[in-house]
Coordinates of C-alpha atoms in Angstrom, one line a residue:
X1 CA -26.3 -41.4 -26.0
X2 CA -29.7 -41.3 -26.1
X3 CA -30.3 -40.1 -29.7
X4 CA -32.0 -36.9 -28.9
X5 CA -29.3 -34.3 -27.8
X6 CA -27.8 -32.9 -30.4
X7 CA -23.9 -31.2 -28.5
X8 CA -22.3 -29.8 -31.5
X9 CA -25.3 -27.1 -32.3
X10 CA -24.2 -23.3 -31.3
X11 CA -24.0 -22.1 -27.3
X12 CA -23.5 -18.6 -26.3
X13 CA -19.4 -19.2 -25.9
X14 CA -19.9 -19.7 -29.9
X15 CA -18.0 -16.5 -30.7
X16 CA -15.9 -15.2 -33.6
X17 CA -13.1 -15.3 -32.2
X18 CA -13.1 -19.1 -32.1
X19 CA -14.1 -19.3 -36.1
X20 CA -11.5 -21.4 -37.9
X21 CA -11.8 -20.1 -41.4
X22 CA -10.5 -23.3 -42.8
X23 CA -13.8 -25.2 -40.4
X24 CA -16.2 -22.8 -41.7
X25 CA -15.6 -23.5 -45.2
X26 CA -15.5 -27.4 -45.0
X27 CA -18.9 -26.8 -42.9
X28 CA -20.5 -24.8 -46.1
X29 CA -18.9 -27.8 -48.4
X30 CA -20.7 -30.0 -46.1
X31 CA -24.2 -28.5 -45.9
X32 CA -24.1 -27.1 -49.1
X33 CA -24.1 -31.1 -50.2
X34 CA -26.4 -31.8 -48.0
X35 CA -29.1 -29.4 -48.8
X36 CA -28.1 -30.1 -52.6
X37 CA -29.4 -33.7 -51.6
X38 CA -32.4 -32.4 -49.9
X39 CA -33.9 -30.2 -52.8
X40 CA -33.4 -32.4 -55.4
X41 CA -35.5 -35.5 -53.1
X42 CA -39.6 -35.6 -54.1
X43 CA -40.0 -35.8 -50.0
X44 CA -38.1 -35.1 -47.3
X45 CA -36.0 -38.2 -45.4
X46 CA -38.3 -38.1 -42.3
X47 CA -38.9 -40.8 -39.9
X48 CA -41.6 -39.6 -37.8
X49 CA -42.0 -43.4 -36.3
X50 CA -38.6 -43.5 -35.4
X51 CA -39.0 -40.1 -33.5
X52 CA -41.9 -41.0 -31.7
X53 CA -40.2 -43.9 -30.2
X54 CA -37.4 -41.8 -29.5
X55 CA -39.9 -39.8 -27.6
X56 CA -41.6 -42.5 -26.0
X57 CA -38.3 -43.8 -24.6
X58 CA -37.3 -40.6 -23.3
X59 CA -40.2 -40.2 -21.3
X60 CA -39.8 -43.5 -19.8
X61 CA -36.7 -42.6 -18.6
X62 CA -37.6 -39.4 -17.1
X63 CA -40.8 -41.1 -15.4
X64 CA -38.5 -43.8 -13.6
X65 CA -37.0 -40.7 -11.9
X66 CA -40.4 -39.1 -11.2
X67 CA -42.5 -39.2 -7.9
X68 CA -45.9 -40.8 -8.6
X69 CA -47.4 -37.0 -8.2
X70 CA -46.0 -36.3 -11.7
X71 CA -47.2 -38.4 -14.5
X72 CA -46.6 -38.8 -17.9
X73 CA -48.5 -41.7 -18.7
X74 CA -51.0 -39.9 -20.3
X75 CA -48.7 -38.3 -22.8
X76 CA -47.3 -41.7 -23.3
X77 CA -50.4 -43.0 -24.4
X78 CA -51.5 -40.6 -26.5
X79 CA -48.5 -40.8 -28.3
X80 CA -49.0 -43.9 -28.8
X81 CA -52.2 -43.8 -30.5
X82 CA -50.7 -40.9 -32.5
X83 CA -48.1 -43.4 -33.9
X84 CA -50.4 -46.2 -34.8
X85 CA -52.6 -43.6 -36.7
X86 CA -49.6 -41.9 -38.5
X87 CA -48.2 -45.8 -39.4
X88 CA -51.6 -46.6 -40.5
X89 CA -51.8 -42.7 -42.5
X90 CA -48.2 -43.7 -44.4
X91 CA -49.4 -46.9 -45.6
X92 CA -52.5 -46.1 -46.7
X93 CA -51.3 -43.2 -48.8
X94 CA -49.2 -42.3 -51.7
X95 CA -46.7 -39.5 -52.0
X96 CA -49.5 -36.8 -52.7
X97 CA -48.8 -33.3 -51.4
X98 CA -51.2 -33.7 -49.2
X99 CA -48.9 -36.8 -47.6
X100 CA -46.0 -34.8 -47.4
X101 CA -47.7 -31.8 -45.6
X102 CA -49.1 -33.9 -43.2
X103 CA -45.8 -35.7 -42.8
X104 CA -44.1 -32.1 -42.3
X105 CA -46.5 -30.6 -40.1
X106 CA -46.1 -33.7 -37.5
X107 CA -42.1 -33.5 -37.7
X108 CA -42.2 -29.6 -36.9
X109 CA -44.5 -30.2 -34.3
X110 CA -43.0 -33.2 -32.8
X111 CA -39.9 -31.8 -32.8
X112 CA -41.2 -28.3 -31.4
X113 CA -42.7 -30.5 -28.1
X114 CA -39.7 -32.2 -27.3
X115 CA -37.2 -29.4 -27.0
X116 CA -39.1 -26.6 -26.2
X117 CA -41.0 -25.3 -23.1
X118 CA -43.4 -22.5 -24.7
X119 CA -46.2 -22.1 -27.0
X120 CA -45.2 -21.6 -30.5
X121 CA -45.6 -18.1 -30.5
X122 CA -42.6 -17.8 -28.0
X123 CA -38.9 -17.7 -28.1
X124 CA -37.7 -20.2 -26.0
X125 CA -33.8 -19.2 -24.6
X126 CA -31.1 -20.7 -26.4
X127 CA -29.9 -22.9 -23.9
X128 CA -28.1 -26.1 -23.7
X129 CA -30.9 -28.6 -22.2
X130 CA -31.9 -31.9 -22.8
X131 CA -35.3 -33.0 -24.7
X132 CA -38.2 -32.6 -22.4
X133 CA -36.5 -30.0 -20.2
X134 CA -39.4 -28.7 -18.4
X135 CA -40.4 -32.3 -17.0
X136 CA -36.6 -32.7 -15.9
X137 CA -36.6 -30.8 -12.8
X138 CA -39.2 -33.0 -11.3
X139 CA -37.0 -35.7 -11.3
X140 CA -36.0 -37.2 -7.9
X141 CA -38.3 -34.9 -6.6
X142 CA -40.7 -35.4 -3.6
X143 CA -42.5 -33.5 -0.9
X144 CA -39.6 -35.0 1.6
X145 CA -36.8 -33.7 -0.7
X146 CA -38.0 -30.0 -0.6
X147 CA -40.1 -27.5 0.9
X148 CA -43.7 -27.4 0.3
X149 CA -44.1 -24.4 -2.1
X150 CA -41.1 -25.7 -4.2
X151 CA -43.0 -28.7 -4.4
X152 CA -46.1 -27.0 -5.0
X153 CA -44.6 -24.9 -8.2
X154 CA -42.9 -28.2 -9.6
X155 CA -46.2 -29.9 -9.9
X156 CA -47.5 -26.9 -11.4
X157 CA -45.5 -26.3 -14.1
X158 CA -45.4 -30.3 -14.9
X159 CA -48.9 -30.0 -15.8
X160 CA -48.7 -27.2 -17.7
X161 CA -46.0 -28.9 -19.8
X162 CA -48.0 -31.8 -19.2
X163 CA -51.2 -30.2 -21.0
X164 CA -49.6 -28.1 -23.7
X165 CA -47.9 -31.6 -24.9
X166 CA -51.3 -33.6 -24.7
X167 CA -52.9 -30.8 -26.8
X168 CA -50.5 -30.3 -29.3
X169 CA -50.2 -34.3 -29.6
X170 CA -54.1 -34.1 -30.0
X171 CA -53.8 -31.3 -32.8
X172 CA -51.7 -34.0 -34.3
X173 CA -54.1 -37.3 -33.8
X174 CA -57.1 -34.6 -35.9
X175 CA -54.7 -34.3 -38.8
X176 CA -55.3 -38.2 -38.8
X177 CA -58.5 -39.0 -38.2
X178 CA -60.2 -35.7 -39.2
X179 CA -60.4 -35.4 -43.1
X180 CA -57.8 -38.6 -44.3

C-alpha cells in the first residue's frame, strides 16, 4: 500500500440495498467523534510535508514505468522547492490565521492535483482510480507498443496534466514567496 488510495470511500455499486443499519450508525458514532475532535482543535491535523513526499514518491513510481517521451521531472522539482518553502513558511510562523489559511489552501490544492484530472471548476467522474490517474495510462507506453495516433494523444494529454499540475504547484510556491 502506497498511502494514497483510499478503497473503502463510496463506488457506484454503493447502493441501499447494501446499508446495514446497525454499520451506518456505528459510522455516524465514528465520525461524529471525529469531527467533535476536529472543531474543537485551534488548527487542523495537517501534514502537508508528509503529503508532498507521498506525492513525490508516487511520481517516481509512475516515471519508472514511463517512456523518456513523458516526463515528470519537472513536476518533481517544483514540488520540491514547493516543500522546502512550505517547511521553511511553518517554521518561521506562529499559528496566526493567516498560517492556517495558507496551510489549508495548499492541502485542498495538493490534494485536488493528485486525484483529479480537471480544472477546479469541473466535476471529475466518481471513479475508482489511483492518484495521478491521467499520467497512468502512459505507463509502459511507447511508439513500438501502439499505433502512432494513440501515441500521439497519450503525449498530449500528459502534458496537459503535466502543465495544469506545474501551474497549480506554482500558484502554491506565490503563496510562499509572494507576501510571507
Amino acid at each position: 500500500e502506497n498511502g494514497m488510495s483510499f478503497p473503502w470511500w463510496h463506488t457506484k455499486e454503493d447502493t441501499l440495498d447494501k446499508v446495514d443499519l446497525n454499520v451506518l450508525l456505528r459510522d455516524t458514532h465514528v465520525i461524529a467523534r471525529i469531527l467533535s475532535g476536529l472543531v474543537s482543535e485551534d488548527a487542523l491535523p495537517i501534514d502537508n510535508l508528509k503529503f508532498i513526499t507521498l506525492m513525490l514518491n508516487e511520481l517516481s513510481r509512475i516515471q519508472e514505468g514511463l517512456n523518456p517521451d513523458f516526463d515528470l521531472s519537472p513536476i518533481q522539482q517544483r514540488l520540491e522547492i514547493l516543500k522546502n518553502l512550505y517547511q521553511a513558511y511553518q517554521a518561521e510562523n506562529d499559528d496566526s490565521e493567516t498560517t492556517h489559511r495558507k496551510t489549508m489552501i495548499t492541502a485542498g490544492t495538493l490534494t485536488r492535483i493528485t486525484y483529479t484530472s480537471c480544472s477546479p471548476y469541473h466535476q471529475d467522474p466518481a471513479l475508482n482510480q489511483s492518484p495521478f490517474a491521467s499520467f497512468q495510462m502512459a505507463v509502459k507506453l511507447s511508439p513500438e507498443s501502439c499505433p502512432a495516433p494513440y501515441y500521439l494523444a497519450v503525449k498530449t494529454l500528459f502534458l496537459r496534466q503535466r502543465n495544469r499540475l506545474l501551474d497549480e504547484i506554482e500558484k502554491l510556491i506565490s503563496l510562499y514567496t509572494i507576501n510571507k
